[in-house]
Tab-separated table of C-alpha atoms and ligand atoms in Angstrom:
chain	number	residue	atom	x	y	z
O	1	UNK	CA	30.332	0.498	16.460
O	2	UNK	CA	29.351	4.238	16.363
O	3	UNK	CA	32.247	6.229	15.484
O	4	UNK	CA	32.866	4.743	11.687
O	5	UNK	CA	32.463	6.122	8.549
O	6	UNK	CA	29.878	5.091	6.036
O	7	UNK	CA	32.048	3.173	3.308
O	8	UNK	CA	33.245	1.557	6.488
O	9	UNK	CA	29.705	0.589	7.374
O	10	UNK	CA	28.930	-0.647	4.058
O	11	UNK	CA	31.995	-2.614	3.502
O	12	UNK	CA	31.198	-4.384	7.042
O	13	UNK	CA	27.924	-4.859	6.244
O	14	UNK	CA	28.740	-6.679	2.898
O	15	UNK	CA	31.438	-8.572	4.457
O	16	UNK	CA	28.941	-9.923	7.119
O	17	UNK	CA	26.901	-11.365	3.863
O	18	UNK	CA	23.822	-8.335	4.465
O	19	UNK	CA	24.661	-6.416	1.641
O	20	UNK	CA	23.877	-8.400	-1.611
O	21	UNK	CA	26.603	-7.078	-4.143
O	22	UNK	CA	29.464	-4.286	-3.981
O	23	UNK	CA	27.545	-2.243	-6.525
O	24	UNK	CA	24.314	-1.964	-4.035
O	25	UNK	CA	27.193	-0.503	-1.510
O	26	UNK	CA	28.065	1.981	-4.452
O	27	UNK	CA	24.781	2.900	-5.310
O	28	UNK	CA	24.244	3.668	-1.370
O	29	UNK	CA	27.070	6.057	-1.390
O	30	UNK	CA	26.349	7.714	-4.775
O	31	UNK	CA	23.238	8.689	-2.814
O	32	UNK	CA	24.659	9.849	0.236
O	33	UNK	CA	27.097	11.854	-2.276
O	34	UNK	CA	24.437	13.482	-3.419
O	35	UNK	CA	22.239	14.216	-0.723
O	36	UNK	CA	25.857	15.972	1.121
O	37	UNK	CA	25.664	18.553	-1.874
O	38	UNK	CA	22.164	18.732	-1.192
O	39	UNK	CA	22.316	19.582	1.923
O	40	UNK	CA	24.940	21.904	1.171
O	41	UNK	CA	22.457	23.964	-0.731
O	42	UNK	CA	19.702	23.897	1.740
O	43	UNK	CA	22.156	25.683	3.875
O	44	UNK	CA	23.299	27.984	1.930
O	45	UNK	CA	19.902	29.186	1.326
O	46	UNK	CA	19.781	32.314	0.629
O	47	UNK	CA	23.359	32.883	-0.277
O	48	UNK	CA	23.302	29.940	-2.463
O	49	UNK	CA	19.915	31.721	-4.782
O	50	UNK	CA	18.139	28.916	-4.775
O	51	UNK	CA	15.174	29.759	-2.161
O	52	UNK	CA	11.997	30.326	-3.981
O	53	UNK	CA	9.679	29.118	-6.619
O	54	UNK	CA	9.912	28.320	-10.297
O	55	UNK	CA	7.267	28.932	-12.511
O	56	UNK	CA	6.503	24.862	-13.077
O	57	UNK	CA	4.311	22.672	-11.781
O	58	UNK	CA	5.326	18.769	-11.054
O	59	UNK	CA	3.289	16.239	-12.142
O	60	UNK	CA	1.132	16.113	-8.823
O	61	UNK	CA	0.153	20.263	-9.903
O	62	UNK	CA	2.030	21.430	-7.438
O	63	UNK	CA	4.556	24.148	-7.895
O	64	UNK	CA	7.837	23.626	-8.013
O	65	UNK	CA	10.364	25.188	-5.747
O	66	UNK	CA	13.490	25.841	-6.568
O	67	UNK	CA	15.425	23.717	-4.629
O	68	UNK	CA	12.788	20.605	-5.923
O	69	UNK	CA	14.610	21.093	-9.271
O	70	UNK	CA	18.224	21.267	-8.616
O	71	UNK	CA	18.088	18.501	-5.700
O	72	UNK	CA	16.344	16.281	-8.371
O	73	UNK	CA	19.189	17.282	-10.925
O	74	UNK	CA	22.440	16.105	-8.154
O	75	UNK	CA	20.559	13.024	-7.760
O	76	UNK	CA	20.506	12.267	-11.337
O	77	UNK	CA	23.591	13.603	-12.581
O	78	UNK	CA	25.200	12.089	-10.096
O	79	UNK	CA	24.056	8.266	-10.938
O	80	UNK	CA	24.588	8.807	-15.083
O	81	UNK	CA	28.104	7.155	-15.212
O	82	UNK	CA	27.468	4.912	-11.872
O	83	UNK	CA	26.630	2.198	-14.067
O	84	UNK	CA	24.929	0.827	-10.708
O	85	UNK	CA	20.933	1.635	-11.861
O	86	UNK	CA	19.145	0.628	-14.729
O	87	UNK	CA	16.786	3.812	-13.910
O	88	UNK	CA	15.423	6.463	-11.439
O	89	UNK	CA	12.234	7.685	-10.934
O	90	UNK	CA	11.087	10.694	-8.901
O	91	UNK	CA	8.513	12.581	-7.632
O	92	UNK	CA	9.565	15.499	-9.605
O	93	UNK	CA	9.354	14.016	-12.787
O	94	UNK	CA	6.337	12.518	-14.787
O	95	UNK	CA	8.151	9.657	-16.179
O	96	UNK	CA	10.992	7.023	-15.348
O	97	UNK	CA	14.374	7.964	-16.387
O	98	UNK	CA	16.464	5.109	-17.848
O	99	UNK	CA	20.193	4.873	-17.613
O	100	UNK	CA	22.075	4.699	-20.587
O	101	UNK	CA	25.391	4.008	-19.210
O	102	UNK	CA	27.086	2.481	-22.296
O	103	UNK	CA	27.912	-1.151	-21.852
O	104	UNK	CA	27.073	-1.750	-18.161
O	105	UNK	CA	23.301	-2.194	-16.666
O	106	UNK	CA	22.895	-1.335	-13.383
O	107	UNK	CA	20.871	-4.403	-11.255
O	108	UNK	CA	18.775	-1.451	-9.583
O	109	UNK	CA	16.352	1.101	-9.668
O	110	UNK	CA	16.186	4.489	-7.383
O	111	UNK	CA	12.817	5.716	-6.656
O	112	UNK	CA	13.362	8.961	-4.512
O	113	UNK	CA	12.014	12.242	-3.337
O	114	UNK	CA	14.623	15.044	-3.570
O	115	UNK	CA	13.458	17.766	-0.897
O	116	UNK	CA	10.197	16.693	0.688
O	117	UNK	CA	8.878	19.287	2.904
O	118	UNK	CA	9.698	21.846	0.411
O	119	UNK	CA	6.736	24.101	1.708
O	120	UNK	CA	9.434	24.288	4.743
O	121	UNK	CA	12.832	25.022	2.881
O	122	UNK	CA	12.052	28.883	2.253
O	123	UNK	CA	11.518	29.443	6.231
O	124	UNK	CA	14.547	27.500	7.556
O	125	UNK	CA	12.597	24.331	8.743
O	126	UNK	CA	14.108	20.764	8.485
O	127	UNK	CA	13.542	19.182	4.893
O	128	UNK	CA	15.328	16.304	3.452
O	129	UNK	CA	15.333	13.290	0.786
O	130	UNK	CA	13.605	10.115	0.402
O	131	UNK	CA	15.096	7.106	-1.185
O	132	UNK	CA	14.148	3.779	-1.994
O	133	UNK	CA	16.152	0.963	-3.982
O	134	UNK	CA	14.880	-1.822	-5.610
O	135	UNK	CA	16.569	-4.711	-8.164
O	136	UNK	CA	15.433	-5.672	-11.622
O	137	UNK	CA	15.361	-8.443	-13.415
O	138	UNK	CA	19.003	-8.462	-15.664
O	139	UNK	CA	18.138	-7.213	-19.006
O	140	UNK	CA	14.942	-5.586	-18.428
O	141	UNK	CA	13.958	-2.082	-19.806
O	142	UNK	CA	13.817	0.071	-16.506
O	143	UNK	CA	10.160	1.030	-17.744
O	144	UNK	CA	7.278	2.196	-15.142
O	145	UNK	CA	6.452	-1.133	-15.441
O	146	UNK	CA	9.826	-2.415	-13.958
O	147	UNK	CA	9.382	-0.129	-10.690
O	148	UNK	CA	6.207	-0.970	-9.783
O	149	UNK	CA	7.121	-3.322	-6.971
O	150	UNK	CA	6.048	-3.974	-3.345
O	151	UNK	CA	7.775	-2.117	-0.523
O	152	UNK	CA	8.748	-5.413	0.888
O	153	UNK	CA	11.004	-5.951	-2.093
O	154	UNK	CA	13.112	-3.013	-1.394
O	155	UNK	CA	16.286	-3.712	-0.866
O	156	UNK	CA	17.136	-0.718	0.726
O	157	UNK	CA	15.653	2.447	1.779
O	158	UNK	CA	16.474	5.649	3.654
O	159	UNK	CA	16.531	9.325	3.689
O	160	UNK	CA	18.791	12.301	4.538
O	161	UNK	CA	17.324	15.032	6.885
O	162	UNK	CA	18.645	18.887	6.426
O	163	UNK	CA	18.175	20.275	10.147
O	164	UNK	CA	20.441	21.104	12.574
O	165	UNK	CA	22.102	18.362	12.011
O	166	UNK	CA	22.767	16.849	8.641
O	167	UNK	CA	21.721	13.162	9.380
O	168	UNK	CA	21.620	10.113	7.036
O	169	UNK	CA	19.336	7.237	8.043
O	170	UNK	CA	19.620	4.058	6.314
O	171	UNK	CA	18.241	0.687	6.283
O	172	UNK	CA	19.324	-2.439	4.175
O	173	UNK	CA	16.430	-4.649	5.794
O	174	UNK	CA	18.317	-5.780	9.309
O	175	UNK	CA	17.782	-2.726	11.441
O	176	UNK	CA	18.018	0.848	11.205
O	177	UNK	CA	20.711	2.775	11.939
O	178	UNK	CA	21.564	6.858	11.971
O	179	UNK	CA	24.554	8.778	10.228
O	180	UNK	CA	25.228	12.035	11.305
O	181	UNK	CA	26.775	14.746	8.349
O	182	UNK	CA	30.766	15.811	10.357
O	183	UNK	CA	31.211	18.988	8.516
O	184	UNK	CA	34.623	19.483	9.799
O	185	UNK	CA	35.817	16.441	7.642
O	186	UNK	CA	33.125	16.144	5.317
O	187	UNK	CA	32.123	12.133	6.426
O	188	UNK	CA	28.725	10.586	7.059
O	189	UNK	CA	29.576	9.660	10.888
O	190	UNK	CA	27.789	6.356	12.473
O	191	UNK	CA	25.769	7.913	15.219
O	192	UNK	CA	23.385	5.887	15.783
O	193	UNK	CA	24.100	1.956	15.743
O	194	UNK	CA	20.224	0.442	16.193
O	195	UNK	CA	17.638	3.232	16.116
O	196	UNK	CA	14.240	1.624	17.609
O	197	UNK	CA	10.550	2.716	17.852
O	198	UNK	CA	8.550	2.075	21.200
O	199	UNK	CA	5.769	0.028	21.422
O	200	UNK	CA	3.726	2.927	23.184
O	201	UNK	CA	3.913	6.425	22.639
O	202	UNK	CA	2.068	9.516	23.947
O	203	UNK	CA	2.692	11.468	21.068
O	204	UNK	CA	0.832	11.976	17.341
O	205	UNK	CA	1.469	13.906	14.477
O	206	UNK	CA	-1.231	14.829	12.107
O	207	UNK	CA	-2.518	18.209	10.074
O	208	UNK	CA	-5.700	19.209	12.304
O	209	UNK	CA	-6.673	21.984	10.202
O	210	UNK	CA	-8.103	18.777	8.021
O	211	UNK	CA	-10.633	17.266	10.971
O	212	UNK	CA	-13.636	18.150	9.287
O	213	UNK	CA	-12.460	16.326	6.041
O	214	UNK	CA	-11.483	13.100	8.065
O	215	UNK	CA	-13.642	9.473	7.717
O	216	UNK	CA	-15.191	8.438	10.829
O	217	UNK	CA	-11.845	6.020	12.257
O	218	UNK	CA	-9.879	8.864	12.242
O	219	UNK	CA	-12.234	11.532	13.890
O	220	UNK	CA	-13.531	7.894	16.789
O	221	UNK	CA	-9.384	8.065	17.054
O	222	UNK	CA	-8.442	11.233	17.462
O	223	UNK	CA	-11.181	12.128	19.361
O	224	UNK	CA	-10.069	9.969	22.149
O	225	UNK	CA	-6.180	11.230	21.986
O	226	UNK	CA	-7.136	14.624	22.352
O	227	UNK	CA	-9.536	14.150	25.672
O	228	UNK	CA	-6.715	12.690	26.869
O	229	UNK	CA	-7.156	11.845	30.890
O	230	UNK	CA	-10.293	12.843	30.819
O	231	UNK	CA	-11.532	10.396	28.668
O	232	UNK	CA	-11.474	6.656	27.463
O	233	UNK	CA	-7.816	6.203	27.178
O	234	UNK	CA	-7.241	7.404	30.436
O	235	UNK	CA	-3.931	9.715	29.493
O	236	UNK	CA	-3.133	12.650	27.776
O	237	UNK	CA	-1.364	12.861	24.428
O	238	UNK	CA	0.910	15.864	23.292
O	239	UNK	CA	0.910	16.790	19.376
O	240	UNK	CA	3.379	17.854	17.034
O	241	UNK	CA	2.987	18.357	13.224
O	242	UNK	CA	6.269	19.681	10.954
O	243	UNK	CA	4.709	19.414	7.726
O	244	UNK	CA	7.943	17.420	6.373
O	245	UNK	CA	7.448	13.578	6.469
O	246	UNK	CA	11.401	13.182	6.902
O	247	UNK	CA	11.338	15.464	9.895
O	248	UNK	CA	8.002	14.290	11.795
O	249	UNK	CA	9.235	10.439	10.891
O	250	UNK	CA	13.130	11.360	11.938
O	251	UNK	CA	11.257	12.016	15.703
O	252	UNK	CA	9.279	8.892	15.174
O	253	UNK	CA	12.239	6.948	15.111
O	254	UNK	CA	14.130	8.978	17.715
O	255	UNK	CA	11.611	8.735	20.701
O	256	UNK	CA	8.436	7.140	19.415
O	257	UNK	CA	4.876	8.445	18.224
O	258	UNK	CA	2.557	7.898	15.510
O	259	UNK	CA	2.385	9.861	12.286
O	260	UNK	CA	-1.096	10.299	10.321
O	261	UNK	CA	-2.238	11.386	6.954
O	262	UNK	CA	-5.470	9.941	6.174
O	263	UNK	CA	-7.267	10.009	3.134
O	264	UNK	CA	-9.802	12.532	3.573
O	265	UNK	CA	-12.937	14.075	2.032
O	266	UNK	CA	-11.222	17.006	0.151
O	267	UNK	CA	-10.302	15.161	-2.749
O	268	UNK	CA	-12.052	11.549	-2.631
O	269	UNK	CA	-10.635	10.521	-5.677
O	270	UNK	CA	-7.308	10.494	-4.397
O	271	UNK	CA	-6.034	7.632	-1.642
O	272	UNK	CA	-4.562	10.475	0.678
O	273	UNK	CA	-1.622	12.986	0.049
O	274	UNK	CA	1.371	11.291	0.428
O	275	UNK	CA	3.308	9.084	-2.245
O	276	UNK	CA	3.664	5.585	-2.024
O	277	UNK	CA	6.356	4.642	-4.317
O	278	UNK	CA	8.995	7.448	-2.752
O	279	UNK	CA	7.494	8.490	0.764
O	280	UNK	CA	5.413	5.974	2.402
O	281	UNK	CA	7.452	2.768	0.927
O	282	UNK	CA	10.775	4.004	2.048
O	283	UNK	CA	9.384	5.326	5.564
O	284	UNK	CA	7.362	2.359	5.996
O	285	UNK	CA	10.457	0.086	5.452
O	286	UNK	CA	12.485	2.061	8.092
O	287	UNK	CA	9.623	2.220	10.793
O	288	UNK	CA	9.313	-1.831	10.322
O	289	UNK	CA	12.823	-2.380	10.633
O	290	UNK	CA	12.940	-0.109	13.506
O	291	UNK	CA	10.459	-2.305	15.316
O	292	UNK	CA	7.205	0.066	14.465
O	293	UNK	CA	4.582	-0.769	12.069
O	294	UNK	CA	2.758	1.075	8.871
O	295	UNK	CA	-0.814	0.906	7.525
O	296	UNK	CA	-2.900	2.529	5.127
O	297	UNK	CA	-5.512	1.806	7.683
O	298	UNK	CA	-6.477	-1.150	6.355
O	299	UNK	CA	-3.433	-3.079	4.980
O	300	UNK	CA	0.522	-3.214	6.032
O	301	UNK	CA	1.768	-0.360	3.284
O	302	UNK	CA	5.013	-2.940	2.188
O	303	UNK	CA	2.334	-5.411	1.063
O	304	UNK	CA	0.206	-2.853	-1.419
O	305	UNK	CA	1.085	-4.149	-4.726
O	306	UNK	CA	1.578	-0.156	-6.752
O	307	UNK	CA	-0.359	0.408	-9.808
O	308	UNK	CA	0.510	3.573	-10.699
O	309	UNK	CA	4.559	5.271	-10.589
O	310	UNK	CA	2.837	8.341	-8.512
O	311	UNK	CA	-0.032	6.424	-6.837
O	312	UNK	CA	-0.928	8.228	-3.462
O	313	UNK	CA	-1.537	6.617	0.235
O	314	UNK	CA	-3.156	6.977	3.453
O	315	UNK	CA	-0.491	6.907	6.112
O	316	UNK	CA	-0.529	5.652	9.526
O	317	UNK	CA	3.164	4.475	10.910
O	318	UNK	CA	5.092	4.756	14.062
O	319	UNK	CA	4.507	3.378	17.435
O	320	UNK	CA	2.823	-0.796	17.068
O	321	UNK	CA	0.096	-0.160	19.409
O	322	UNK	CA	-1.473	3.127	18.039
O	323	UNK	CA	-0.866	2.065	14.368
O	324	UNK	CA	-2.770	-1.625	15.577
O	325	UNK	CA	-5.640	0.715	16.922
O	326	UNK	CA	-6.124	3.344	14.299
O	327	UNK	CA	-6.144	0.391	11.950
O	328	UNK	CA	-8.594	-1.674	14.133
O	329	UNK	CA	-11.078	1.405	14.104
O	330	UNK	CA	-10.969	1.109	10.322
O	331	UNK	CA	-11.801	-2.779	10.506
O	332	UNK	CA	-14.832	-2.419	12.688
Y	401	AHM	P1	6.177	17.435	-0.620
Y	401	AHM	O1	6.833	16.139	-0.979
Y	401	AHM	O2	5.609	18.146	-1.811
Y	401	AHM	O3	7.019	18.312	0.218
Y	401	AHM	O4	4.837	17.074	0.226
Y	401	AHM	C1	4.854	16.122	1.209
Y	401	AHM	C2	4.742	16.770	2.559
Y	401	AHM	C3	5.142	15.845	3.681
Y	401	AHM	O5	6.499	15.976	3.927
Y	401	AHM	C4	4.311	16.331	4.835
Y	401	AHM	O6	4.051	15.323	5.772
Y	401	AHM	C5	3.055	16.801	4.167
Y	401	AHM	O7	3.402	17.107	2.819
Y	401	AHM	C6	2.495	18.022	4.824
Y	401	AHM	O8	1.286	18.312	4.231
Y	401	AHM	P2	0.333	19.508	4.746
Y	401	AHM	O9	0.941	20.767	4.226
Y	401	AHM	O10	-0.986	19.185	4.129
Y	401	AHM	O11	0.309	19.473	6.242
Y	402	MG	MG1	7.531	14.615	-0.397
């Protein structure tokens, strides 16, 4: 199957009866529309004057780069006219976005993050975009209210990566599979037909420079990674830490490992860094469908029922048996 284009995909899919309606196959590549001119300015980077910060802050406090703004801007100019989404909401702005597209009302809603790993996009390391779909009820105002949904309703979810490759990876709940950006004709290529996460991995991804700040299931866990054969689990583990979800999550679900951020001490009002409506859902949706599993440490992430558009997680995903064990030590 590798070798066909994405509209080709998506037309397949949807004639094999797992793709609900030709607007969701739309929808899918309005995104990957987007995302191609996103990627497009990533790469241009310095050429294209858009490395950098602004002088804003997002909604979270944190700055704003550049390139946060203008990828946020393709995505939603390029779903106004769509007619596919009722709304869109994003990590770069405070509040849903409704579409007014005249007579037709889109069945959907796009959650998404437009370039996360922007801390990475000024010195050349892999960023990309995180997207999640969801339907609403027909004739219902797209309000906050609207997208605050489990993961497990997603329809759809995905993200592109801006590395070496320009990769799309997409899931519409019966697998996960890869698309890799051929710049010589401008398609999203099937490269990858069934991507799958192993069971086991000797590999973890975290920010160490937090230990300190960690609750005690964390430091009983990583403790034991890090003595490696000299110690309880009999092996040693390697470590690797990008600092863009997309990128340490695209590895994940090349060769296996488990990815970490943990709520920790530095802000204890706060559930951990990460996003759940636009980072962990859509992630968490992939790594399940790619055979791995996703906790907050406590509960499957797909499951939490949001309260809040820009609600924040702990994250532990990737390979079953570390993510069962990590979330055991929690339990106990
Ligand atoms: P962003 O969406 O503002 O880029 O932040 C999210 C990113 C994730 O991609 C990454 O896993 C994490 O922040 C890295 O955080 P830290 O700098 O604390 O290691
Ligand atoms: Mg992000």
């Amino acid at each position: 199957m590798t070798g066909i284009h994405l509209t080709r995909y998506l037309v397949e899919q949807e004639q094999q009866g797992l793709l609900s309606t030709p607007a969701l196959r739309l929808l899918l590549e309005t995104v990957a529309d987007a995302c191609k001119r996103i990627g497009h300015l990533v790469n241009q980077g310095e050429l294209g004057g858009a490395l950098g910060s602004n002088q804003t802050e997002n909604v979270q406090g944190e700055v704003q780069k550049k390139l946060d703004v203008i990828a946020n801007d393709i995505m939603l100019e390029a779903h106004r006219w769509g007619g596919y989404l009722s709304g869109l909401a994003s990590e770069e702005m405070e509040q849903v976005q409704a579409i007014d597209a005249g007579a037709t009302h889109g069945e959907y809603l796009l959650l998404f993050d437009p370039l996360d790993g922007s801390s990475n996009i000024d010195v050349n390391v892999t960023v990309g975009t995180i997207f999640s779909v969801l339907r609403i009820a027909a004739g219902s105002p797209a309000s906050e209210a609207a997208f605050l949904q489990a993961g497990t309703r997603q329809v759809a979810a995905g993200y592109a990566l801006y590395g070496p490759q320009t990769m799309l990876v997409l899931s519409l709940g019966h697998g996960v599979v890869g698309f890799t950006l051929d710049r010589n004709t401008g398609t999203w290529t099937l490269t990858q037909a069934s991507m799958h996460i192993p069971e086991q991995t000797r590999e973890f991804a975290i920010n160490m420079s937090n230990q300190r700040h960690w609750e005690e299931p964390v430091q009983r866990y990583v403790a034991e990674l890090l003595a490696g054969k000299s110690g309880s689990r009999g092996t040693d583990f390697n470590m690797r830490w990008i600092a863009s979800m997309v990128a340490d999550v695209h590895r994940i679900l090349t060769r296996g490992g488990i990815f970490m951020y943990p709520r920790d001490a530095r802000e204890p009002g706060k559930a951990g860094k990460l996003r759940l409506m636009y980072e962990a859902n859509p992630m968490s949706f992939l790594v399940e469908q790619a055979g791995g599993a996703a906790t907050n440490g406590h509960q499957r992430i797909l499951d939490i029922e949001p309260a809040q558009l820009h609600e924040r997680v702990a994250v532990f995903l990737g390979s079953r048996h570390e993510v069962e064990r990590v979330t055991g030590y929690h339990a106990s």
